C-alpha positions as CSV (number, residue, x, y, z in Angstrom):
1,M,40.6,-17.4,0.0
2,T,40.2,-16.2,4.1
3,D,38.1,-18.2,6.1
4,Q,34.9,-16.0,5.3
5,E,35.1,-16.7,1.5
6,T,35.0,-20.0,2.2
7,R,32.4,-20.1,4.8
8,H,30.8,-18.4,2.0
9,R,31.6,-20.8,-0.4
10,Q,30.7,-24.1,1.5
11,R,27.1,-22.1,3.3
12,R,26.2,-21.9,-0.7
13,A,26.7,-25.3,-1.4
14,R,25.1,-26.3,1.5
15,F,21.9,-24.6,0.3
16,E,22.5,-25.5,-3.0
17,N,22.7,-29.8,-2.2
18,L,19.2,-28.0,0.7
19,A,17.7,-27.0,-2.9
20,H,18.0,-29.5,-4.8
21,V,16.5,-31.6,-2.6
22,V,13.8,-29.8,-1.3
23,T,12.4,-27.8,-3.9
24,E,10.0,-29.9,-5.7
25,P,8.8,-31.3,-2.9
26,L,8.3,-28.4,-1.5
27,H,6.5,-27.1,-4.7
28,R,4.7,-30.1,-5.0
29,Y,3.3,-29.2,-0.9
30,L,2.3,-25.9,-1.4
31,V,0.0,-27.1,-5.6
32,R,-2.4,-28.8,-2.8
33,R,-2.9,-26.1,-0.5
34,T,-3.2,-22.9,-1.7
35,A,-4.4,-20.6,-5.1
36,P,-2.1,-21.4,-8.5
37,D,-1.2,-17.6,-7.8
38,M,0.7,-17.8,-4.3
39,V,2.1,-21.3,-4.9
40,E,5.5,-18.9,-6.4
41,D,5.7,-17.4,-4.1
42,V,5.0,-19.1,-0.7
43,L,7.6,-20.8,-2.0
44,S,10.5,-18.3,-3.0
45,E,9.5,-17.3,0.6
46,T,10.2,-20.2,1.8
47,M,13.9,-21.0,-0.4
48,L,14.4,-17.6,1.6
49,V,14.2,-18.9,5.4
50,L,16.1,-22.0,4.5
51,W,18.7,-20.0,3.1
52,R,18.7,-17.7,5.6
53,R,18.5,-20.5,8.4
54,V,20.4,-23.1,6.5
55,D,23.1,-24.1,10.0
56,D,19.7,-24.1,11.2
57,V,18.6,-27.1,9.0
58,P,18.4,-30.4,10.9
59,G,19.9,-33.5,8.9
60,L,22.1,-31.2,6.8
61,G,25.4,-32.8,6.4
62,T,28.5,-30.6,5.0
63,G,28.9,-33.4,2.6
64,S,26.7,-34.4,-1.0
65,P,22.9,-33.9,-0.8
66,P,20.8,-34.4,2.6
67,D,19.1,-37.9,3.3
68,R,15.2,-36.0,1.6
69,D,13.6,-37.7,5.0
70,D,16.2,-36.1,7.0
71,V,15.8,-32.0,6.2
72,L,12.0,-33.1,4.8
73,P,10.0,-32.4,7.5
74,W,11.9,-29.5,8.8
75,C,11.8,-27.6,5.4
76,Y,7.9,-28.8,5.4
77,G,7.8,-26.7,8.5
78,V,9.0,-23.3,7.5
79,A,6.9,-23.8,4.1
80,R,3.7,-24.3,6.5
81,H,5.4,-21.0,8.4
82,C,5.9,-19.2,5.2
83,L,1.9,-20.0,3.5
84,A,0.8,-19.1,7.0
85,N,2.0,-15.2,6.7
86,A,1.3,-15.1,3.4
87,R,-2.2,-15.7,3.7
88,R,-2.9,-12.8,6.6
89,A,-0.7,-10.8,4.0
90,D,-3.7,-11.8,1.6
91,G,-6.3,-11.3,4.0
92,R,-4.8,-8.1,5.1
93,R,-4.4,-6.1,1.6
94,L,-8.4,-7.8,1.3
95,R,-9.4,-6.0,4.0
96,L,-7.3,-2.8,3.2
97,V,-9.1,-3.2,-0.4
98,E,-12.9,-3.4,1.3
99,R,-12.0,-0.4,3.4
100,L,-10.1,2.1,0.9
101,I,-13.5,1.1,-1.4
102,G,-16.6,1.9,1.8
103,A,-13.5,5.0,2.1
104,Q,-14.0,5.8,-1.8
105,Q,-17.8,5.4,-1.2
106,E,-18.0,7.9,0.7
107,S,-16.0,10.5,-0.4
108,G,-17.7,10.2,-3.3
109,A,-20.9,10.4,-1.2
110,M,-19.4,13.3,0.3
111,A,-18.6,15.0,-3.2
112,A,-21.8,14.8,-4.3
113,D,-23.0,17.3,-1.2
114,H,-19.7,18.7,-1.6
115,S,-19.7,19.8,-4.8
116,D,-19.5,24.2,-5.0
117,L,-16.7,24.2,-2.8
118,H,-15.2,20.7,-5.0
119,A,-15.8,23.3,-7.8
120,A,-14.3,26.1,-6.1
121,L,-10.8,24.0,-4.7
122,G,-10.8,23.1,-8.6
123,A,-11.0,27.3,-10.3
124,L,-7.2,27.5,-8.6
125,S,-4.0,25.9,-10.1
126,E,-2.6,23.0,-8.7
127,L,0.0,24.7,-6.9
128,D,-2.7,26.4,-5.0
129,R,-5.2,23.3,-4.3
130,E,-2.3,21.4,-2.9
131,V,-1.3,24.3,-0.7
132,V,-5.4,24.5,0.7
133,R,-5.3,20.3,0.3
134,L,-2.1,20.4,2.9
135,W,-3.7,22.8,5.5
136,A,-7.3,21.6,5.7
137,W,-7.1,17.6,5.5
138,E,-3.6,16.9,6.9
139,G,-3.9,20.3,8.7
140,L,-0.6,21.2,8.6
141,A,0.4,24.5,9.4
142,P,2.6,27.2,6.7
143,Q,6.0,25.5,8.7
144,Q,5.0,22.2,7.2
145,I,3.4,23.0,3.8
146,A,6.8,25.1,2.8
147,E,8.5,22.2,3.7
148,V,6.2,19.6,1.4
149,T,6.4,22.0,-1.3
150,R,9.4,23.8,-1.1
151,L,7.8,27.5,-1.1
152,T,8.9,29.8,1.7
153,P,6.5,29.7,4.3
154,N,5.5,33.4,4.3
155,A,4.5,32.3,0.1
156,V,2.7,29.9,2.0
157,S,0.7,32.2,4.5
158,V,1.0,33.8,0.5
159,R,-0.9,31.4,-1.0
160,L,-2.8,29.9,0.8
161,H,-4.9,33.5,2.4
162,R,-5.5,34.4,-1.5
163,A,-7.1,31.1,-2.1
164,K,-8.4,31.2,1.0
165,K,-10.2,33.9,-0.1
166,K,-11.3,33.1,-4.7
167,I,-12.6,30.1,-2.7
168,A,-14.8,32.5,-0.2
169,Q,-15.8,34.5,-3.6
170,Q,-16.2,31.4,-5.0
171,L,-19.0,30.0,-2.7
172,Q,-21.1,32.8,-1.7
173,L,-21.2,33.0,-5.9
174,E,-22.9,30.0,-6.0
175,R,-25.0,30.2,-3.7
176,K,-26.4,33.9,-4.3
177,N,-26.9,31.7,-7.7
178,A,-28.7,29.5,-5.9
179,E,-30.9,31.4,-4.0
180,R,-31.6,33.8,-7.1
181,P,-35.6,34.0,-6.3
182,G,-37.4,32.9,-9.6
183,H,-41.1,33.9,-10.2
184,K,-43.3,31.6,-9.2
185,M,-45.2,29.7,-12.6
186,N,-48.7,31.0,-12.0
187,E,-47.4,33.9,-9.8
188,G,-50.3,37.1,-10.8
189,R,-52.8,35.8,-13.0
190,S,-56.2,34.8,-11.4
191,S,-56.6,30.8,-10.9
192,Q,-59.7,30.8,-13.1
């Protein structure tokens, strides 16, 4: 057995001794401080940090299981930091969801304003729609679109030109239909 293997086994044995002593108290600590659905995740993260920093745990000897009073305060500190990190991450996720909901509501309002454009896009093939979206919404040049779609730059340019032409024709048709003059209900009749 090499020195590295020996050190790894000793490190593993130290961690297992530590885990045997602190897992249950850390679990209770977390249950009292966070939502039930977060406890196991935070405990897992705490144990991962303890594994990484097993050499830094004060009071952890190389032999038999450590004295709980020697190691537990430091482990509580690790759990406390892991819990704070989890809460910050949860807050970031919540803010992201709120932003996405807001963006979705805005895009829904915009979709209502641009239904003719979305209809024109819908008339294109899926690949042509993607080429147009990459060009218009993401601001990519044909060379970059070619990398994304695995087409040649020339094929992208041709598809983009044809798609823009189809969209313009579709939008003109929509405008003509919307502006078609109609007859007024009382046109040509007397008001008698």
